[in-house]
Short mmCIF file of N, CA and C in Angstrom, two decimals:
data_model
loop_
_atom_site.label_atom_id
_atom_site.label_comp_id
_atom_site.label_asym_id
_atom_site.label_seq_id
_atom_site.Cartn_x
_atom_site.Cartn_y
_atom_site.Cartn_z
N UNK A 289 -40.16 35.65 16.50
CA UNK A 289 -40.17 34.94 15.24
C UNK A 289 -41.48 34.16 15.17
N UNK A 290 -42.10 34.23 13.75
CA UNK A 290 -43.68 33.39 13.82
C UNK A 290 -43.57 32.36 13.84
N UNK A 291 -44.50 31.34 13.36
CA UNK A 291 -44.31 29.41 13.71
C UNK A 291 -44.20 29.38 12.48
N UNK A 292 -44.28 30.22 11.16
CA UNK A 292 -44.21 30.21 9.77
C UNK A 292 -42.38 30.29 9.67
N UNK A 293 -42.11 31.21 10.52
CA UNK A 293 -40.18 31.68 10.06
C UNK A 293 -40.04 30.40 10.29
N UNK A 294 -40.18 29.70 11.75
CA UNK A 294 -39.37 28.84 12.79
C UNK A 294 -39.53 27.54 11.37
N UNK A 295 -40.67 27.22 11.55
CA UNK A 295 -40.74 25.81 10.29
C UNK A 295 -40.11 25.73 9.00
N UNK A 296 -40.02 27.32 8.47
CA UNK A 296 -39.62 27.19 7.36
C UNK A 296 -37.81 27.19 7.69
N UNK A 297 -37.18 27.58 8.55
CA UNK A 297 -35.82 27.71 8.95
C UNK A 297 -35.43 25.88 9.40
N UNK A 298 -36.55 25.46 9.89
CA UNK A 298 -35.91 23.84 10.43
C UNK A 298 -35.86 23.19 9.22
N UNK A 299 -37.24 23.59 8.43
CA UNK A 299 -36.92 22.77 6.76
C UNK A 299 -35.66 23.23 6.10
N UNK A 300 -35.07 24.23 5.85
CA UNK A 300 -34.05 24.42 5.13
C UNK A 300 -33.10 23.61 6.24
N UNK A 301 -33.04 23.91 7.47
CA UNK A 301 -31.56 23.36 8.23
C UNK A 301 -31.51 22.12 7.69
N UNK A 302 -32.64 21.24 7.60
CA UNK A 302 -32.78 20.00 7.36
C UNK A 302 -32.12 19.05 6.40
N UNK A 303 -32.73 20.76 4.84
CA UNK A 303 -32.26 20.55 3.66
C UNK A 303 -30.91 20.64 3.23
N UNK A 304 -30.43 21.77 4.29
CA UNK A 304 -28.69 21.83 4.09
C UNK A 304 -28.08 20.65 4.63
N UNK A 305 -28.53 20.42 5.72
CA UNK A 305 -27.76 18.76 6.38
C UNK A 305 -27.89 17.21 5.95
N UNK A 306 -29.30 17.32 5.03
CA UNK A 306 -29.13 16.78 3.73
C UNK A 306 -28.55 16.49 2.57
N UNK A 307 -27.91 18.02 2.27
CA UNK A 307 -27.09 18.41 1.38
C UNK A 307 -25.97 18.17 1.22
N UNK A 308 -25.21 18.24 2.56
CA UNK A 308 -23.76 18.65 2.71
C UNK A 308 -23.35 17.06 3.56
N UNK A 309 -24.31 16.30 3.96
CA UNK A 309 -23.66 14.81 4.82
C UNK A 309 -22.75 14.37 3.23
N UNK A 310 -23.44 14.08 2.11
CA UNK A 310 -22.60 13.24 1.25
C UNK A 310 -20.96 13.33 1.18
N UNK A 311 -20.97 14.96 1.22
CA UNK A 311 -19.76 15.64 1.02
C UNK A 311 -18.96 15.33 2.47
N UNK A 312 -19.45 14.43 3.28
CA UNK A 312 -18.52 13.89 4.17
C UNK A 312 -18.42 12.72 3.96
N UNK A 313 -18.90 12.39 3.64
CA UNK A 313 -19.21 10.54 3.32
C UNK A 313 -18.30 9.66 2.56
N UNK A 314 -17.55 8.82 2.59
CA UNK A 314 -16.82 7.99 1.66
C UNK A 314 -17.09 7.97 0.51
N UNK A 315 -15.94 8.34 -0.36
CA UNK A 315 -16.49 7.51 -2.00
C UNK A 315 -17.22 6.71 -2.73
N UNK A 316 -17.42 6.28 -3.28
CA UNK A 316 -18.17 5.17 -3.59
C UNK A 316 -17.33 4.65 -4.38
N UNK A 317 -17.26 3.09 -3.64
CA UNK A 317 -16.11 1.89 -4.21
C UNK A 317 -15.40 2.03 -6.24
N UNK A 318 -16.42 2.18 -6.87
CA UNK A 318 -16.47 2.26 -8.05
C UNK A 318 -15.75 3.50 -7.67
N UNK A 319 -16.03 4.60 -7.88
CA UNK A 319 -15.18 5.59 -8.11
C UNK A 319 -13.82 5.57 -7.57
N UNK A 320 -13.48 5.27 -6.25
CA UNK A 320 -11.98 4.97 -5.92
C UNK A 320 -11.04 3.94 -6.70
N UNK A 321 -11.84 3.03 -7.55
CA UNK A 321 -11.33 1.99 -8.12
C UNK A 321 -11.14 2.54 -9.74
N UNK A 322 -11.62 3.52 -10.07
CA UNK A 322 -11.31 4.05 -11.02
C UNK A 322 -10.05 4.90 -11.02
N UNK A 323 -9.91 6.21 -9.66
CA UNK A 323 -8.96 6.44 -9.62
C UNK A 323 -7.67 5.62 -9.86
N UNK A 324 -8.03 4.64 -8.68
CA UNK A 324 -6.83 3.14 -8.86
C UNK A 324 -5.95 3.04 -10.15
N UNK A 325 -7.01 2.83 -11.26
CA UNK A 325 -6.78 2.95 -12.55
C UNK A 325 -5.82 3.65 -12.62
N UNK A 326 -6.01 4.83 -12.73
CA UNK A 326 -5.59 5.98 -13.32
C UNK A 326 -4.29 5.94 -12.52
N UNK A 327 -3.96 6.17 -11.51
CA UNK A 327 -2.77 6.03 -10.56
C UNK A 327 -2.24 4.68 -11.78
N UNK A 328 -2.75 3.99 -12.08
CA UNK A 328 -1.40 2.80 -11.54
C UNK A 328 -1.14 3.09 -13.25
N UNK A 329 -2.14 3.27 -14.49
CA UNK A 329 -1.80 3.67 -15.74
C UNK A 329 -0.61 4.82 -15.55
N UNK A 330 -0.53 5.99 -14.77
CA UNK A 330 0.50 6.88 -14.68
C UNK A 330 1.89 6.35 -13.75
N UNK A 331 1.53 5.15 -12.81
CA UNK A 331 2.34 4.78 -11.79
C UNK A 331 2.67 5.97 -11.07
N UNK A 332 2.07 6.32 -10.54
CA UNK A 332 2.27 7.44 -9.44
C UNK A 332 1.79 7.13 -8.23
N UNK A 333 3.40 7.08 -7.57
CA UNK A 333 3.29 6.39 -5.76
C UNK A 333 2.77 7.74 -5.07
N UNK A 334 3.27 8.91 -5.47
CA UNK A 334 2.54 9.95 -4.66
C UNK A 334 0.83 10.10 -4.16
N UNK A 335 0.52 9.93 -5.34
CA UNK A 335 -1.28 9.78 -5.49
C UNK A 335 -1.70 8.20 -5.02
N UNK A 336 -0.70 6.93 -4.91
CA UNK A 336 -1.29 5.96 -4.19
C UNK A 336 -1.21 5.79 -3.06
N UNK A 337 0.16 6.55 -2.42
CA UNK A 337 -0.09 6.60 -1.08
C UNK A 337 -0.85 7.44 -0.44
N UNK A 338 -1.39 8.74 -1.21
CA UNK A 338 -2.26 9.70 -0.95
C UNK A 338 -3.24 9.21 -0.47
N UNK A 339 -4.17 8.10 -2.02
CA UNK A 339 -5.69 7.57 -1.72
C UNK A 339 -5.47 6.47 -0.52
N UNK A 340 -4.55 5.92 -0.70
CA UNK A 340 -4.44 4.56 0.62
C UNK A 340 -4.38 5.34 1.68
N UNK A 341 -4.02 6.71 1.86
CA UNK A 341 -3.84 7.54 3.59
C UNK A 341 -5.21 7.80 3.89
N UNK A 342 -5.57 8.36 3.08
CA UNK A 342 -7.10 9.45 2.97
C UNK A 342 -8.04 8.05 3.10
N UNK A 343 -7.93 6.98 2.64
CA UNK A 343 -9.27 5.66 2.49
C UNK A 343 -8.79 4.63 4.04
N UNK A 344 -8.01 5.05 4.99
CA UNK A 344 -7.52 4.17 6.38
C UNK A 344 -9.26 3.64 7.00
N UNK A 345 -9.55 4.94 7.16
CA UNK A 345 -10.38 4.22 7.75
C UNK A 345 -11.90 4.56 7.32
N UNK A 346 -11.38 4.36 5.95
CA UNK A 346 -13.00 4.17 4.91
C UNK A 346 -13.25 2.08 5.83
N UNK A 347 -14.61 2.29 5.75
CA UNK A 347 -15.52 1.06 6.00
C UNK A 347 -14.56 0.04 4.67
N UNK A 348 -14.45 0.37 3.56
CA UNK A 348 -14.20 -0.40 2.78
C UNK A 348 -12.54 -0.53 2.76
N UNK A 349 -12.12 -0.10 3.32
CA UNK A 349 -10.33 -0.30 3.25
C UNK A 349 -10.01 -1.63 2.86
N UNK A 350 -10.41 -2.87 3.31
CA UNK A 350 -10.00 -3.81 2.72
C UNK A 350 -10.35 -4.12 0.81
N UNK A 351 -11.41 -3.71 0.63
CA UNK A 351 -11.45 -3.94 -0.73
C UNK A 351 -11.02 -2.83 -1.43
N UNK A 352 -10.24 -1.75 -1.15
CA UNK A 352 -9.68 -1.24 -1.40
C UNK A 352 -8.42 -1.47 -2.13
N UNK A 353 -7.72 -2.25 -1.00
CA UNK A 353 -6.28 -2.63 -0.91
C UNK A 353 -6.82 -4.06 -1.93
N UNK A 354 -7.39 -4.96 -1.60
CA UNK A 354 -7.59 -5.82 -2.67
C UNK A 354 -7.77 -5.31 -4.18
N UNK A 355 -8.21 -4.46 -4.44
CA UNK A 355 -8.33 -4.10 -5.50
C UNK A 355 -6.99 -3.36 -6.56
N UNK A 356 -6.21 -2.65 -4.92
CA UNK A 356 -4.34 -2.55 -5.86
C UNK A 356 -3.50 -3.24 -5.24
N UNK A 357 -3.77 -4.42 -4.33
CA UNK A 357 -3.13 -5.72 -4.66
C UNK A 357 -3.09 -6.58 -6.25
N UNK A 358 -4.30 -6.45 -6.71
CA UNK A 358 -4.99 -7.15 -7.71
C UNK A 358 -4.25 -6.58 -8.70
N UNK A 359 -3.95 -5.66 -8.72
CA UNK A 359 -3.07 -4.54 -10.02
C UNK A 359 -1.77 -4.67 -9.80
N UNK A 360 -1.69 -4.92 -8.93
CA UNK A 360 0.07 -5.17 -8.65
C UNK A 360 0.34 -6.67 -9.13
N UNK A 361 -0.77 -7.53 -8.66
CA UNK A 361 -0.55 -8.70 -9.29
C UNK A 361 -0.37 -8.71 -10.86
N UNK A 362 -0.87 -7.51 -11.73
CA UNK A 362 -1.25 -7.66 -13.13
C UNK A 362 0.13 -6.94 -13.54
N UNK A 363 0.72 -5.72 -12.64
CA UNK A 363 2.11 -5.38 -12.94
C UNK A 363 3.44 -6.54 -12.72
N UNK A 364 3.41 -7.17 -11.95
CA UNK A 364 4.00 -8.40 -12.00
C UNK A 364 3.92 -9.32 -13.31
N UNK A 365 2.77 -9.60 -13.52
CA UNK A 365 2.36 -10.51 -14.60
C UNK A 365 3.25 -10.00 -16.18
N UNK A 366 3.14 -8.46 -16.00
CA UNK A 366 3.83 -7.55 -17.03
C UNK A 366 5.19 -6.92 -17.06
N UNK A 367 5.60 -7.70 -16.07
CA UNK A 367 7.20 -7.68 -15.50
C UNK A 367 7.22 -6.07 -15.27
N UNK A 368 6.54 -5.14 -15.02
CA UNK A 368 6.75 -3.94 -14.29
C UNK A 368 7.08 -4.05 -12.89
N UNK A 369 8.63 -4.68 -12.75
CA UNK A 369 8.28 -4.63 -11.27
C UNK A 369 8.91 -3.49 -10.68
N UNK A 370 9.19 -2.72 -10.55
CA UNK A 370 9.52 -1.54 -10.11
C UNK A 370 8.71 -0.85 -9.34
N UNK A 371 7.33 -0.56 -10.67
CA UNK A 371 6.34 -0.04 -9.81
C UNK A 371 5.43 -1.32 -8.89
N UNK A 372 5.23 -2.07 -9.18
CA UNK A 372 5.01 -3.03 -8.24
C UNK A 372 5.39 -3.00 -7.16
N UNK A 373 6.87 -3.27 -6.86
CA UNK A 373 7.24 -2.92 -5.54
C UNK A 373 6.95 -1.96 -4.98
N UNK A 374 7.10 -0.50 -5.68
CA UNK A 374 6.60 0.64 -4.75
C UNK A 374 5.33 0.92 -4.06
N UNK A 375 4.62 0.01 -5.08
CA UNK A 375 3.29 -0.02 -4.79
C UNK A 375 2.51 -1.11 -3.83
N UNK A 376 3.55 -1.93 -3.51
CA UNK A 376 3.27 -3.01 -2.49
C UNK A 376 4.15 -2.38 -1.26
N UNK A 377 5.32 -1.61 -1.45
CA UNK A 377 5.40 -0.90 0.24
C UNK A 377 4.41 -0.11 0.09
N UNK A 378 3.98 0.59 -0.45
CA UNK A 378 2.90 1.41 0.41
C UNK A 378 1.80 1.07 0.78
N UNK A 379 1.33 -0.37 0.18
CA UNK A 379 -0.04 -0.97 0.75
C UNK A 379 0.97 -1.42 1.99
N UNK A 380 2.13 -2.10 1.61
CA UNK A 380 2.17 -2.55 3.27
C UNK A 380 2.62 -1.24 4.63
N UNK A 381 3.04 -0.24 4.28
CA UNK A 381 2.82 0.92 4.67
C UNK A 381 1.96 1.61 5.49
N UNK A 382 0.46 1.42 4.33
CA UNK A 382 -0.82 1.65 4.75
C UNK A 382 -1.65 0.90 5.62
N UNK A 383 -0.80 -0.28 5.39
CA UNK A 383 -1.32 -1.55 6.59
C UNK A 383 -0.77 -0.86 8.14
N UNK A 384 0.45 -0.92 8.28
CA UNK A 384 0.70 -0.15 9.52
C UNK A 384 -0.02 0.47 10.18
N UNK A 385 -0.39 1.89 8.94
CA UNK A 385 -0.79 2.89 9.51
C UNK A 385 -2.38 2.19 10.25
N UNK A 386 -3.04 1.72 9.36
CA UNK A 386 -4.49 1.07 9.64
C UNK A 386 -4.81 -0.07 10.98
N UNK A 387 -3.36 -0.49 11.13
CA UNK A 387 -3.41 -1.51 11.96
C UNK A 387 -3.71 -2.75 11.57
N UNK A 388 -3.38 -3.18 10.44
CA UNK A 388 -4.07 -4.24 9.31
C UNK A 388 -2.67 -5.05 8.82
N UNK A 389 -3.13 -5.93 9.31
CA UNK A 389 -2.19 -7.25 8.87
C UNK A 389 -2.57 -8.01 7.29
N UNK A 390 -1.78 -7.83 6.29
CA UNK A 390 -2.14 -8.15 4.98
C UNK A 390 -0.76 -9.27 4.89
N UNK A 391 -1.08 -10.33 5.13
CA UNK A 391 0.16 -11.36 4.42
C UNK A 391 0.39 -11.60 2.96
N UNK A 392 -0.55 -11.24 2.37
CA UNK A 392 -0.66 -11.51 0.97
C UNK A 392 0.65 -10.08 0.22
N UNK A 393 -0.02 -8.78 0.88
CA UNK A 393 1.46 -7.82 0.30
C UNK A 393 2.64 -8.33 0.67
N UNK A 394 2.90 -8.84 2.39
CA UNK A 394 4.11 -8.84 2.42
C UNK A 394 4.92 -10.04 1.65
N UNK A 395 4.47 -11.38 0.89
CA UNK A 395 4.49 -12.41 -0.06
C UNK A 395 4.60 -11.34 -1.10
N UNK A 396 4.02 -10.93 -1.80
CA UNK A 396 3.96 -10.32 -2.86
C UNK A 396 5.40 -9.43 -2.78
N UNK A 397 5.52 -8.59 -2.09
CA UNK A 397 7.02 -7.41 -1.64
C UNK A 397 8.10 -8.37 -1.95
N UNK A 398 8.29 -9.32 -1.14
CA UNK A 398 9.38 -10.60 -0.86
C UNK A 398 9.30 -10.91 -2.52
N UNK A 399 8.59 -11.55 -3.09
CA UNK A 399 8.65 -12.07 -4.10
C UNK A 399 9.02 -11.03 -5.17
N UNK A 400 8.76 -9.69 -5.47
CA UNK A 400 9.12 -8.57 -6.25
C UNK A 400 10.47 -8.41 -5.88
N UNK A 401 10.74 -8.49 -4.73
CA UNK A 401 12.56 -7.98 -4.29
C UNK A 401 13.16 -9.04 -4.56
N UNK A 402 12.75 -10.56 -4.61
CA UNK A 402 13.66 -11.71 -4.74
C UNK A 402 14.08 -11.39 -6.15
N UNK A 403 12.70 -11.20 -6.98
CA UNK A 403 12.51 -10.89 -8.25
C UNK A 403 13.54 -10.49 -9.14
N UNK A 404 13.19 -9.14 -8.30
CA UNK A 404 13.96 -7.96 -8.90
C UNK A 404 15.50 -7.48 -8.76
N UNK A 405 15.98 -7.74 -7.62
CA UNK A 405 17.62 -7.85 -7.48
C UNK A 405 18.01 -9.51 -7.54
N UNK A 406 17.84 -10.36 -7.85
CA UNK A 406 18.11 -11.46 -8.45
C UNK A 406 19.37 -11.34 -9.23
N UNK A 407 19.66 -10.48 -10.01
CA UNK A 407 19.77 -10.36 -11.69
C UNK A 407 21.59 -9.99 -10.88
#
């Protein structure tokens, strides 16, 4: 092989491993927080426990979970508590799995169940 193949083969390897790192790489905060959205507009626990499994051990997991804590706080506010609750076991769920101690869900859970069978 000439020193022309060899260089031009390390530049492309280069360019593919260039290419293809993003496509391993975490989301970007904004975009998971959009999904968020969208999950909690449909209330679908399937797809929140999905992104909370798949984001464990994203760098950003905590602002993650802050961010559908924060929505659960706003489903509360809107007396949805149903999905609230479901959606606070599975952050506290996802805490398990992560090894992450969140006192703020398990306050929040307690307070949705006092809430909610009250009646």
């Amino acid at each position: 092989m000439s020193g022309t193949k060899k260089i031009k083969g390390f530049l492309l390897s280069i360019v593919l491993c260039l290419c293809i790192n993003p496509l391993f790489s975490y989301e970007n905060l904004d975009t998971i927080c959009e999904v968020i959205d969208v999950i909690f507009e449909n209330k679908s626990e399937e797809a929140l426990s999905k992104l909370m499994a798949e984001n464990i051990k994203n760098p950003k997991y905590q602002q993650i979970e802050n961010y559908v804590v924060k929505l659960i706080r706003r489903q509360i506010i809107e007396a949805q508590y149903d999905f609230a609750l479901r959606a606070t076991y599975i952050v506290l769920d996802s805490n398990i799995e992560a090894n992450y101690d969140d006192d703020e869900a398990f306050v929040l859970y307690i307070a949705i169940s006092n809430e909610t069978y009250s009646y």
